[in-house]
Backbone as CSV, one residue per row, in Angstrom:
resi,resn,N_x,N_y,N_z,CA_x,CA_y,CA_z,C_x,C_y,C_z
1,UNK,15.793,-16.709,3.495,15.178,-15.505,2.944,15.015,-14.483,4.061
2,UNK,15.586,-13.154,3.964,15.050,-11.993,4.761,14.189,-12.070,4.800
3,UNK,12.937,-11.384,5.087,11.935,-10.613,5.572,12.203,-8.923,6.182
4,UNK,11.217,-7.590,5.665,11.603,-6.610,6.240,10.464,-6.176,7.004
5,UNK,9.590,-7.629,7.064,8.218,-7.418,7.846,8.211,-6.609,9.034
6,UNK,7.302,-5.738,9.765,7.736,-4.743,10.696,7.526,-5.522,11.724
7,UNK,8.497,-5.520,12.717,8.536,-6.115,14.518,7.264,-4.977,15.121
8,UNK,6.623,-5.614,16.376,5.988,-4.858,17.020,6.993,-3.196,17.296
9,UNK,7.927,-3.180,17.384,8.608,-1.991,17.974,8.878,-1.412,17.175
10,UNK,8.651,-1.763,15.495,8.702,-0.336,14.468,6.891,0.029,13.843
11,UNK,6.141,-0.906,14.264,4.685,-0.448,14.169,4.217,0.756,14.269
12,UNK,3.529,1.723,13.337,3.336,3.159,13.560,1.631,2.990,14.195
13,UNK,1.982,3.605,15.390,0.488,4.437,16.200,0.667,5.795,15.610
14,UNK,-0.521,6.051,14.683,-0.598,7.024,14.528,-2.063,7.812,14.258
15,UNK,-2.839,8.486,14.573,-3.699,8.867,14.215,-4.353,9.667,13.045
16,UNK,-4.848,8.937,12.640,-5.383,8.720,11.031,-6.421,9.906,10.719
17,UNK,-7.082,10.414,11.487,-7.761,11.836,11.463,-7.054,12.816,10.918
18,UNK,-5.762,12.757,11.577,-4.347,13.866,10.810,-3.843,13.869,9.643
19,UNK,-4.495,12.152,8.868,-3.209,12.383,7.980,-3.950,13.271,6.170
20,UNK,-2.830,14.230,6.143,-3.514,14.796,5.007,-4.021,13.747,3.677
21,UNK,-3.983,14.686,2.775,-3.782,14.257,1.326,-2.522,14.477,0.614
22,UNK,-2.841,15.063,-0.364,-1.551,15.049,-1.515,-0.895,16.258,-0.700
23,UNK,0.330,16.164,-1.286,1.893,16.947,-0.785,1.983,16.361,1.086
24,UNK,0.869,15.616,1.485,1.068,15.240,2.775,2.709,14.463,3.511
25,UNK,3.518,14.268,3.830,4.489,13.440,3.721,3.929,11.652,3.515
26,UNK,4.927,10.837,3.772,4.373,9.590,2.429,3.911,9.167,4.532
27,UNK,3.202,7.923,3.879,2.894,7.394,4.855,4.174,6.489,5.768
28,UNK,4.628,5.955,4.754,6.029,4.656,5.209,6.761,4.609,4.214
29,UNK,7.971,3.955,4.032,8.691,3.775,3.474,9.981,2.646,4.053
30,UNK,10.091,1.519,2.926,11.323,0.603,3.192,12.212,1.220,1.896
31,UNK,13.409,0.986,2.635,14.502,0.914,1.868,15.312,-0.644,2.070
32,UNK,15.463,-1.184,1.126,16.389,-2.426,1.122,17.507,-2.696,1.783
33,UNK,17.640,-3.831,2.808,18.870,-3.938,3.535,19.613,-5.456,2.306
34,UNK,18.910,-5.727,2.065,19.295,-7.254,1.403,19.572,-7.215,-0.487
35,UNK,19.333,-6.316,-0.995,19.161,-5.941,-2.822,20.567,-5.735,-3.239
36,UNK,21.338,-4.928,-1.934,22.447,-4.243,-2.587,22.201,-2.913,-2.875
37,UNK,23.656,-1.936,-3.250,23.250,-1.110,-4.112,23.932,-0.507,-5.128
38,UNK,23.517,0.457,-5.967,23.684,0.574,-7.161,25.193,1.915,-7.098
39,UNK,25.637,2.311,-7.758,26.790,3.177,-8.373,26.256,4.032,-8.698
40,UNK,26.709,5.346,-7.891,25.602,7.090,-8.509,26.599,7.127,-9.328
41,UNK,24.988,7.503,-10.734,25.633,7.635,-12.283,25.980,6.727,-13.163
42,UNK,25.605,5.406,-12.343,25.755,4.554,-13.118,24.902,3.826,-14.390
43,UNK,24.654,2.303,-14.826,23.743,2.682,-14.968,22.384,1.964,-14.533
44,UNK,22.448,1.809,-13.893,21.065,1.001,-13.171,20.678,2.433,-12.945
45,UNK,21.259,3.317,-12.309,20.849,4.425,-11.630,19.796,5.301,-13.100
46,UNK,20.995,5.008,-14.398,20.124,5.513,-15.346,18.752,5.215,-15.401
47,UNK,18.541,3.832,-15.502,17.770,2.303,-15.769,16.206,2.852,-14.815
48,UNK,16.572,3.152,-13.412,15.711,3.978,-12.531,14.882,4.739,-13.119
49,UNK,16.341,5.780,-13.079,15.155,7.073,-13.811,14.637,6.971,-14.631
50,UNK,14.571,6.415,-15.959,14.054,5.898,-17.025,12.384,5.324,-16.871
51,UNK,12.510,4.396,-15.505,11.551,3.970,-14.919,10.446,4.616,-14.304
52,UNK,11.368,5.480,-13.737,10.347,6.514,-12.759,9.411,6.861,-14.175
53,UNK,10.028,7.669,-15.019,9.521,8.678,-16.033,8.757,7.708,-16.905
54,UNK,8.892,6.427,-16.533,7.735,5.596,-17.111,6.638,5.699,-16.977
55,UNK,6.895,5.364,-15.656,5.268,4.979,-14.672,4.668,6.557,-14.643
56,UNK,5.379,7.639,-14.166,4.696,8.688,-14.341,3.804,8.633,-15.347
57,UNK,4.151,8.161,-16.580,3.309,8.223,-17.780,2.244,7.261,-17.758
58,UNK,2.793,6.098,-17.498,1.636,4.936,-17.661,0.164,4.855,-16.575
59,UNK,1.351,5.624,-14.924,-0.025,4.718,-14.265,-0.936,5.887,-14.137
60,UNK,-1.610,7.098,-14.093,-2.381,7.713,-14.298,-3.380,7.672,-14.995
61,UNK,-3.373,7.534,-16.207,-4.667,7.232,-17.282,-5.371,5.667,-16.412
62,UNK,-4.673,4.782,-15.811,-5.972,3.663,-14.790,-5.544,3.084,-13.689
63,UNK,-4.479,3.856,-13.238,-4.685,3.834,-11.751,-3.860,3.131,-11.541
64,UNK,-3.098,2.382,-12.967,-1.682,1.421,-12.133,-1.068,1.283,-13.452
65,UNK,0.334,0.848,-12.951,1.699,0.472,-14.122,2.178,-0.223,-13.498
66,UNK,2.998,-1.267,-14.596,4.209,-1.909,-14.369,5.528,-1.496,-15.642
67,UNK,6.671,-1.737,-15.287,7.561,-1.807,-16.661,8.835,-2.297,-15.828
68,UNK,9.542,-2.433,-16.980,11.195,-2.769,-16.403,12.007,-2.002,-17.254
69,UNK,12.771,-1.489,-17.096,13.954,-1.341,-17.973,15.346,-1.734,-18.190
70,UNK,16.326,-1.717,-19.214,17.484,-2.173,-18.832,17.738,-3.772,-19.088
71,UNK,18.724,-4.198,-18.823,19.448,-5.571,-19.085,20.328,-6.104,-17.652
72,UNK,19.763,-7.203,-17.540,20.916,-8.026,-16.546,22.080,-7.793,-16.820
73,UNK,22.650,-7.021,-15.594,23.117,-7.219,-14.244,22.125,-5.604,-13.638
74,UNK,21.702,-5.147,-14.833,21.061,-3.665,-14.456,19.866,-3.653,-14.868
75,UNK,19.113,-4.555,-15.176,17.936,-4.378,-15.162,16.925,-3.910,-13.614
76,UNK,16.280,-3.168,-13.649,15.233,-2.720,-13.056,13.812,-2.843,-13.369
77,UNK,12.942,-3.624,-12.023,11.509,-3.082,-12.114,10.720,-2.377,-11.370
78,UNK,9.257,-2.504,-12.194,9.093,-1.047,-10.992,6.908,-1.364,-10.920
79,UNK,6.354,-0.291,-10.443,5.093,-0.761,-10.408,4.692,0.836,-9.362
80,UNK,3.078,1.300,-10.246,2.826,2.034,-9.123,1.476,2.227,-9.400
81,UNK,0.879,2.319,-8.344,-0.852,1.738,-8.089,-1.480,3.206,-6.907
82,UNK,-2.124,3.770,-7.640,-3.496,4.887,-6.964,-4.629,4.230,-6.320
83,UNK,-4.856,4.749,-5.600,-5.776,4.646,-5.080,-7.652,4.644,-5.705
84,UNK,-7.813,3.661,-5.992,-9.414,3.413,-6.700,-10.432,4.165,-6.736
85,UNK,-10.253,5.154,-6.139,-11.171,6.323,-5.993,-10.490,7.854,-6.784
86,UNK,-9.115,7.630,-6.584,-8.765,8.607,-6.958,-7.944,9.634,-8.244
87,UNK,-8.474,10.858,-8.624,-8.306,11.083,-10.119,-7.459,11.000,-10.882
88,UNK,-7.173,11.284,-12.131,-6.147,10.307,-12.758,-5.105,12.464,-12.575
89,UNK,-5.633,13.284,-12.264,-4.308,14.635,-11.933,-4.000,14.154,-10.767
90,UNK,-4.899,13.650,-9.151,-4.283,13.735,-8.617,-3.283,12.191,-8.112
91,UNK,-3.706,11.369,-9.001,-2.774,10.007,-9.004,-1.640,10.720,-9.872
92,UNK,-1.484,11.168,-11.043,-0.079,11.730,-11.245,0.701,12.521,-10.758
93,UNK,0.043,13.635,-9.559,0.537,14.118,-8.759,1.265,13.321,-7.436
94,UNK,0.806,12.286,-7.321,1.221,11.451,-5.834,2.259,10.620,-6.427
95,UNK,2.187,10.008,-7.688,3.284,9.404,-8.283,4.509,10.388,-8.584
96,UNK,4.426,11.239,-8.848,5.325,12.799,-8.756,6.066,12.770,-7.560
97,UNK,5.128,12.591,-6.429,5.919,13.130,-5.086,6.717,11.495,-4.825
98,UNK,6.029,10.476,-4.984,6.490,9.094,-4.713,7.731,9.069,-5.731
99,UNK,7.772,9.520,-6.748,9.003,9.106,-7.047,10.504,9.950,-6.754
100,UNK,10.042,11.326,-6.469,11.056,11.873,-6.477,11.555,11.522,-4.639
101,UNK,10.249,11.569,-3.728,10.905,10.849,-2.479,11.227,9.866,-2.132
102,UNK,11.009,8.610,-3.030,11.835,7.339,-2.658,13.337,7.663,-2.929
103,UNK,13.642,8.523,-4.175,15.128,8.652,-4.609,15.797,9.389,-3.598
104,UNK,15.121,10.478,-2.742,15.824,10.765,-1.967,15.945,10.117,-0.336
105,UNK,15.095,9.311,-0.012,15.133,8.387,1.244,15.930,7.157,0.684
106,UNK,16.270,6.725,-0.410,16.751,5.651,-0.452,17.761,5.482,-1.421
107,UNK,18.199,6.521,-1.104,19.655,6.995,-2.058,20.593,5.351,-2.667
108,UNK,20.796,4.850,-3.599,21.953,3.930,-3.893,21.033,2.774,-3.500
109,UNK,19.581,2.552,-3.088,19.260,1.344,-3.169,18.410,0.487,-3.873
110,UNK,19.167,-0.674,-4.299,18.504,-1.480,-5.653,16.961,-1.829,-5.328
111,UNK,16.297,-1.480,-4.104,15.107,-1.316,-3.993,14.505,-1.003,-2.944
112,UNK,13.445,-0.444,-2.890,12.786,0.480,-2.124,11.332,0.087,-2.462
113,UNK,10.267,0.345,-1.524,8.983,0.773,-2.008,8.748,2.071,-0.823
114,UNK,7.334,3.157,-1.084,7.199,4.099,-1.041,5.420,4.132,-0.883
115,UNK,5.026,4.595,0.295,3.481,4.896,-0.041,3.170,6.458,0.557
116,UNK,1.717,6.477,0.027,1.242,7.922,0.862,-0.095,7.348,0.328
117,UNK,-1.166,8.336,0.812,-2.648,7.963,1.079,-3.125,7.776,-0.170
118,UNK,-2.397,8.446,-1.382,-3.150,7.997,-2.682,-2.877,7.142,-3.669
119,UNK,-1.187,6.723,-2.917,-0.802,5.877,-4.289,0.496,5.376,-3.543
120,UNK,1.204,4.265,-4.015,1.754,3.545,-3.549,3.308,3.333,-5.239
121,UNK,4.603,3.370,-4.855,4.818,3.235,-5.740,6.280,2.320,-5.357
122,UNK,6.929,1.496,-6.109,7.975,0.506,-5.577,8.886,-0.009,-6.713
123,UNK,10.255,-0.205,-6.820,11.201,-0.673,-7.495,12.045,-1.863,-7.378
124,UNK,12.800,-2.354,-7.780,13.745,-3.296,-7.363,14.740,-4.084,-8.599
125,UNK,15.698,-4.422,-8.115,16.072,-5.708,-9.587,15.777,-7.081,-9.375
126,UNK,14.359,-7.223,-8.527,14.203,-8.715,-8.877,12.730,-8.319,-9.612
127,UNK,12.588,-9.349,-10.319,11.395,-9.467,-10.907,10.208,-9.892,-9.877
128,UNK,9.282,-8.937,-9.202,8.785,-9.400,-8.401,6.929,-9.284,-8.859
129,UNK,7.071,-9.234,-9.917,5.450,-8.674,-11.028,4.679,-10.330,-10.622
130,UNK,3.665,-9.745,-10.036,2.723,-11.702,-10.152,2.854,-12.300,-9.038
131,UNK,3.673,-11.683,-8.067,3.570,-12.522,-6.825,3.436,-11.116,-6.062
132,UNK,3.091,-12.198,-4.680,2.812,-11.419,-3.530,3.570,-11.152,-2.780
133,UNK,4.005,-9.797,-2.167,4.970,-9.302,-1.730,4.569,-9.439,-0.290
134,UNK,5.740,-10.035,0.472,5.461,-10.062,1.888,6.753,-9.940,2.493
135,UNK,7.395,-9.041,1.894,8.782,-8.445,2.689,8.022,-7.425,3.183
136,UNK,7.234,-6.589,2.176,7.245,-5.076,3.543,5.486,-4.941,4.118
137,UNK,5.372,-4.846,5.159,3.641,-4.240,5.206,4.116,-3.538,7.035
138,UNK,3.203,-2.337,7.211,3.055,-2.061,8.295,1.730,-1.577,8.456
139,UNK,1.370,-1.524,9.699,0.307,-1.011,10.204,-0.090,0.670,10.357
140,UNK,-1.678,0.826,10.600,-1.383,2.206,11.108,-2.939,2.282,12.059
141,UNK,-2.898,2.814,12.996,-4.285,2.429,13.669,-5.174,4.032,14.388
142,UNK,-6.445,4.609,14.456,-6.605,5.745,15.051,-6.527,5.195,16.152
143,UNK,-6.095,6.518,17.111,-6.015,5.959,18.348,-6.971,6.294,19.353
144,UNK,-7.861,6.785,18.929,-9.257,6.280,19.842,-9.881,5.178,19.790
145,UNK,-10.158,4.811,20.651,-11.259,3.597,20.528,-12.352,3.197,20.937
146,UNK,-12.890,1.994,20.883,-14.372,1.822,20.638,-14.383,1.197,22.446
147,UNK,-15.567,1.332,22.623,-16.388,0.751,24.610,-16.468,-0.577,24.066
148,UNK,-17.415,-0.898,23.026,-17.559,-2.793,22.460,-16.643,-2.947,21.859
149,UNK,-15.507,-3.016,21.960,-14.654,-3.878,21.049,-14.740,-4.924,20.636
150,UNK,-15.278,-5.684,21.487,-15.250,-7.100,20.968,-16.749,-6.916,19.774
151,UNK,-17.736,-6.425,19.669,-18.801,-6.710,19.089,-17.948,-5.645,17.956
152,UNK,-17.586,-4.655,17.780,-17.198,-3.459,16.864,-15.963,-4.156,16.371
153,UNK,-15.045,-5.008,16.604,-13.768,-6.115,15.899,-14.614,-6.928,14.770
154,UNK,-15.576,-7.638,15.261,-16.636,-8.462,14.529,-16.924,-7.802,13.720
155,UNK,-17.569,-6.564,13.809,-18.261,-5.617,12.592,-17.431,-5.877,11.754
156,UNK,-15.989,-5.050,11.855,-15.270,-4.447,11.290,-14.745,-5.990,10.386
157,UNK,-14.407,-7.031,10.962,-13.907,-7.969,10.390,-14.897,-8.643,9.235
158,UNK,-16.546,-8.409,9.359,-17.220,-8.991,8.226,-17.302,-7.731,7.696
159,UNK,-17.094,-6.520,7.893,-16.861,-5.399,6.518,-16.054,-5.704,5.746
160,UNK,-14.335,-5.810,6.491,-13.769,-5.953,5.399,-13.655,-7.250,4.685
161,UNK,-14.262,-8.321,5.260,-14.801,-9.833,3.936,-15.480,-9.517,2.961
162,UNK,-16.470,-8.758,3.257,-16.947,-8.764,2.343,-16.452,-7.788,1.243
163,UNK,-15.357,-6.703,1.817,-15.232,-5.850,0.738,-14.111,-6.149,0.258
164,UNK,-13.324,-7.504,0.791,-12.145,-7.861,0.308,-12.690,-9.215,-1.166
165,UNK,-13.888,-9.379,-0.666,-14.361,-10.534,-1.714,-15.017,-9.940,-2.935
166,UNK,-15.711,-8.589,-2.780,-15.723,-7.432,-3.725,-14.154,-7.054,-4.507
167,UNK,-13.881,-6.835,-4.006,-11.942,-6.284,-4.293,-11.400,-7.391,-5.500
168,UNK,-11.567,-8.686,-5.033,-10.858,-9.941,-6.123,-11.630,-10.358,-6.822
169,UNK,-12.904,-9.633,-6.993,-13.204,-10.556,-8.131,-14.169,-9.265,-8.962
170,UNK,-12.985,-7.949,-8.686,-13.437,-6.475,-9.912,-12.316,-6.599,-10.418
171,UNK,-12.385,-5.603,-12.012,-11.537,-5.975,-12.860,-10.118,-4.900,-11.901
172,UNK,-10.525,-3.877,-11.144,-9.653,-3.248,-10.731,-8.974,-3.316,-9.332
173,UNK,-9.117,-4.993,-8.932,-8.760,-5.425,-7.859,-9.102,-4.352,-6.610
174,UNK,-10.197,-3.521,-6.625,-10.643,-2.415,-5.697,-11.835,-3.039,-5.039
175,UNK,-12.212,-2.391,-4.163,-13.359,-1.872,-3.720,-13.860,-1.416,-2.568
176,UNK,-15.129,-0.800,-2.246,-15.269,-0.143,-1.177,-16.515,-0.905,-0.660
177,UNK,-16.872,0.087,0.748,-18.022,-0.609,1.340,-18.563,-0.075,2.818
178,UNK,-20.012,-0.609,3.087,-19.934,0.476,4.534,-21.007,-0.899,4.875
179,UNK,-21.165,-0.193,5.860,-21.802,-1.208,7.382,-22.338,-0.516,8.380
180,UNK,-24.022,-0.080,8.818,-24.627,0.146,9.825,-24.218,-0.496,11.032
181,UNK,-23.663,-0.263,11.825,-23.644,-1.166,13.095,-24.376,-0.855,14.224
182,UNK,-24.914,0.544,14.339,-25.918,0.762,15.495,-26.498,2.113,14.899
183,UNK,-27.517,2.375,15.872,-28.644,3.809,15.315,-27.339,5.071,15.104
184,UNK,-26.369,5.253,15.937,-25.515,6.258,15.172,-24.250,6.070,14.715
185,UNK,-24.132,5.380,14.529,-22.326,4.474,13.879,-22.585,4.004,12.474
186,UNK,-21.543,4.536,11.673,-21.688,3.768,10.151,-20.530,3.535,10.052
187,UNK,-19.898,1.994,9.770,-18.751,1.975,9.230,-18.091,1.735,8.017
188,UNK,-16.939,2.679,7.623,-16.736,2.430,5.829,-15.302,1.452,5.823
189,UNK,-15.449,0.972,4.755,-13.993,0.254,4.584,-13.750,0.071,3.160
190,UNK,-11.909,0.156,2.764,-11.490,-0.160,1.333,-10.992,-1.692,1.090
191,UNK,-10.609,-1.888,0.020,-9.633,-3.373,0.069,-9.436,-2.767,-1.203
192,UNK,-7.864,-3.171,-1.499,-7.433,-3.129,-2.695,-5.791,-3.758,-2.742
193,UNK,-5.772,-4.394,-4.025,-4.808,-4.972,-4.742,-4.150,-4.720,-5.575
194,UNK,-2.421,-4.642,-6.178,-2.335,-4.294,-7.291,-2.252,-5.621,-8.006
195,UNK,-2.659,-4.483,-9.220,-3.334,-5.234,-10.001,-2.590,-6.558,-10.748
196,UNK,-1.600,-6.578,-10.430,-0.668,-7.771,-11.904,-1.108,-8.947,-10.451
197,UNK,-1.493,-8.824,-9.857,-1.818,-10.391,-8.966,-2.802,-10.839,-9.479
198,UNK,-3.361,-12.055,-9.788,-4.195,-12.803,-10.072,-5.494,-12.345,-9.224
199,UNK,-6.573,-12.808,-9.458,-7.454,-12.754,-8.658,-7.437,-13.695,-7.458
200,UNK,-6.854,-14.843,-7.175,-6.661,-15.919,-6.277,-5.349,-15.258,-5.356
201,UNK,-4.513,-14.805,-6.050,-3.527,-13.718,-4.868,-3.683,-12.694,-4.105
202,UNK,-4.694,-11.823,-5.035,-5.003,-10.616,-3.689,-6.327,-11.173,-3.019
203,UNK,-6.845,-12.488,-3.297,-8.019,-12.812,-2.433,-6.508,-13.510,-1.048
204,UNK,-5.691,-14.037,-1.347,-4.926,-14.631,-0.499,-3.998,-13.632,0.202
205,UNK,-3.461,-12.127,-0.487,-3.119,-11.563,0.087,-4.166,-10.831,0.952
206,UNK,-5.037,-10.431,0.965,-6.073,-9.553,1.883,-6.750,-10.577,3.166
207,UNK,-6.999,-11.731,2.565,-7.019,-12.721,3.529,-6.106,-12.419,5.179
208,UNK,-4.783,-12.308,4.071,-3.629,-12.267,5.470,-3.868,-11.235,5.930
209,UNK,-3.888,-10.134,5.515,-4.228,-8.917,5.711,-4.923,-8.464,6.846
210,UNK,-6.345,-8.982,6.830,-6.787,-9.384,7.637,-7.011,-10.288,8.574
211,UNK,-6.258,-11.362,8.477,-5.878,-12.001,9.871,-5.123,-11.229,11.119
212,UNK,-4.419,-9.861,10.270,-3.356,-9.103,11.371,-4.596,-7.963,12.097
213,UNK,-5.998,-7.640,11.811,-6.606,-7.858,12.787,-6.102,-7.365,14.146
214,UNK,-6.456,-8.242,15.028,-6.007,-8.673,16.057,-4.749,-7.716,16.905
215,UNK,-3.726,-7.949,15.735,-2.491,-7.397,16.089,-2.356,-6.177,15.425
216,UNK,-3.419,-5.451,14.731,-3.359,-4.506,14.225,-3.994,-3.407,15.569
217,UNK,-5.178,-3.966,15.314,-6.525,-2.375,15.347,-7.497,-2.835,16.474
218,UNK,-6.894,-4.074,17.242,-8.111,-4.242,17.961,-8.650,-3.059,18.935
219,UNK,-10.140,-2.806,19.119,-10.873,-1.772,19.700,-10.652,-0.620,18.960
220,UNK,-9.690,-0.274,18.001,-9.572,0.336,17.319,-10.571,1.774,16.312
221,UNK,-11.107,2.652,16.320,-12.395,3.169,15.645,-11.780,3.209,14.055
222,UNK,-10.263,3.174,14.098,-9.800,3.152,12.314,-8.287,2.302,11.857
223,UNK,-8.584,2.147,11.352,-7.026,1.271,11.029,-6.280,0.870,9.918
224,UNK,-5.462,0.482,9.283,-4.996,0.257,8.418,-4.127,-0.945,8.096
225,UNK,-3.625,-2.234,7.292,-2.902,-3.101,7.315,-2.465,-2.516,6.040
226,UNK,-1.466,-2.542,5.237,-0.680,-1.943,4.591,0.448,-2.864,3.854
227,UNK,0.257,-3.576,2.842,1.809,-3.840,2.057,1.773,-4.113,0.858
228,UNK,2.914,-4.455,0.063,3.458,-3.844,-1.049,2.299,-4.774,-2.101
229,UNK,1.775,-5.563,-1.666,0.559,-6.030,-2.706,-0.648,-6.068,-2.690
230,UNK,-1.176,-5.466,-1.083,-2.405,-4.974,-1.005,-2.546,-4.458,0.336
231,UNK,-3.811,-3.774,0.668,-3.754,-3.179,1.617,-5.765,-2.821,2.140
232,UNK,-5.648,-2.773,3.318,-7.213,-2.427,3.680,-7.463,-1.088,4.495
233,UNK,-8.538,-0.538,4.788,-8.644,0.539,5.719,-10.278,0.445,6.234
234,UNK,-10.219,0.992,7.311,-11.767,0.970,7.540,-11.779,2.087,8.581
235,UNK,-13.121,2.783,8.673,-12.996,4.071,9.458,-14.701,3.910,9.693
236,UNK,-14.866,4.939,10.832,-15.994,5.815,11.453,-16.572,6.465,10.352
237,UNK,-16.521,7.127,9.639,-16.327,8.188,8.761,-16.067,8.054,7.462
238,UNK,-16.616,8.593,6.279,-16.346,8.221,4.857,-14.905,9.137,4.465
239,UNK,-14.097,8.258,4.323,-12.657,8.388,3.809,-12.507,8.591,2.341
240,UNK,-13.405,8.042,0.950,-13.028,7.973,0.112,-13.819,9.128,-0.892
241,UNK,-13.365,9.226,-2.084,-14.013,10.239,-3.239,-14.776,10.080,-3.464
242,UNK,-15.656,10.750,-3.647,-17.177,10.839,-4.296,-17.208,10.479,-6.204
């Protein structure tokens, strides 16, 4: 089995203070080396678009979709998940930009996934609905950092337990959370899952999630672990919607 898991040397340092919102560019993006690809005009390619113009419809009204379209040898699926905080214009707006920029970063390929800060959206012809995806995840970390690291790693690591144990067992595989750690420091953090995983999968995917830790964000003041079936963040600063 491939893996398109990221090597230390495609890991993004990037500072997370910068990154916008909507129309922002996406955060990451894989395109498939191992799927194959499809015939422009063909019809998987139809099968796609069909898809896209699905999910546009479906995942807005709660924040996530799945569908497939099409028939073996061209069947396609697909899945796209907002962000738990955020509204159902501007989750159809980010699914808007996610779909029309995966088609153009990943021209002819039988699969791709696609994120940006509000929504996350991904295709393929394997049936990959119900399991946990661990071909793609990357990192993203602020790049200032903390004097205690070692005591501020700790914080940060029982924030996100606890908000990852919040996360699997809401009906919207979400949740948020914050943490006093000294007279002027508050720290916030997300966890979230999409949703067609069981509750025992995104407790097992965020698990891993957070084991990368370490190799993520250490000393870190913000950070991110990132992949196609769940993902965490935690910051200085309140990141999410009111």
């Amino acid at each position: 089995m491939h893996f398109l898991k990221l090597s230390p040397l495609h890991l993004l340092s990037l500072a997370l203070l910068l990154q916008g919102v909507l129309g922002a560019d996406p955060l990451y993006h894989f395109c498939s080396t191992t799927s194959g690809n499809y015939t422009s005009n063909g019809t998987y390619e139809t099968n796609l678009k069909k898809l896209m113009a699905s999910l546009f419809y479906k995942v807005p009204s709660t924040g996530f979709g799945v569908d497939s379209v099409g028939q073996y040898p061209d069947l396609v699926y697909g899945l796209g998940l907002c962000r738990g905080d955020v509204s159902s214009a501007d989750c159809k707006s980010c699914i808007v930009d996610a779909s029309s920029e995966i088609l153009k970063r990943c021209p002819n390929d039988k699969e791709a996934i696609i994120w940006y800060d509000y929504c996350e959206l991904k295709y393929s012809n394997d049936d990959f609905f119900g399991k946990i995806d661990t071909k793609y995840k990357f990192y993203m970390w602020n790049t200032a950092t903390v004097n205690d690291s070692a005591s501020f790693n700790n914080n940060t690591k029982e924030l996100l337990t606890q908000v990852a144990t919040q996360a699997y067992h809401s009906s919207k595989l979400y949740a948020t959370g914050e943490k006093v750690i000294d007279d002027s420091r508050k720290l916030y953090g997300l966890a979230q899952c999409t949703r067609d995983l069981s509750s025992e999968y995104c407790k097992e995917c965020l698990d891993d999630a957070i084991s990368d830790l370490p190799s993520c964000c250490d000393g870190k003041e913000g950070g991110r672990v990132v992949g196609g079936s769940c993902n965490f963040r935690y910051e200085l600063y309140s990141f999410v919607n009111s």
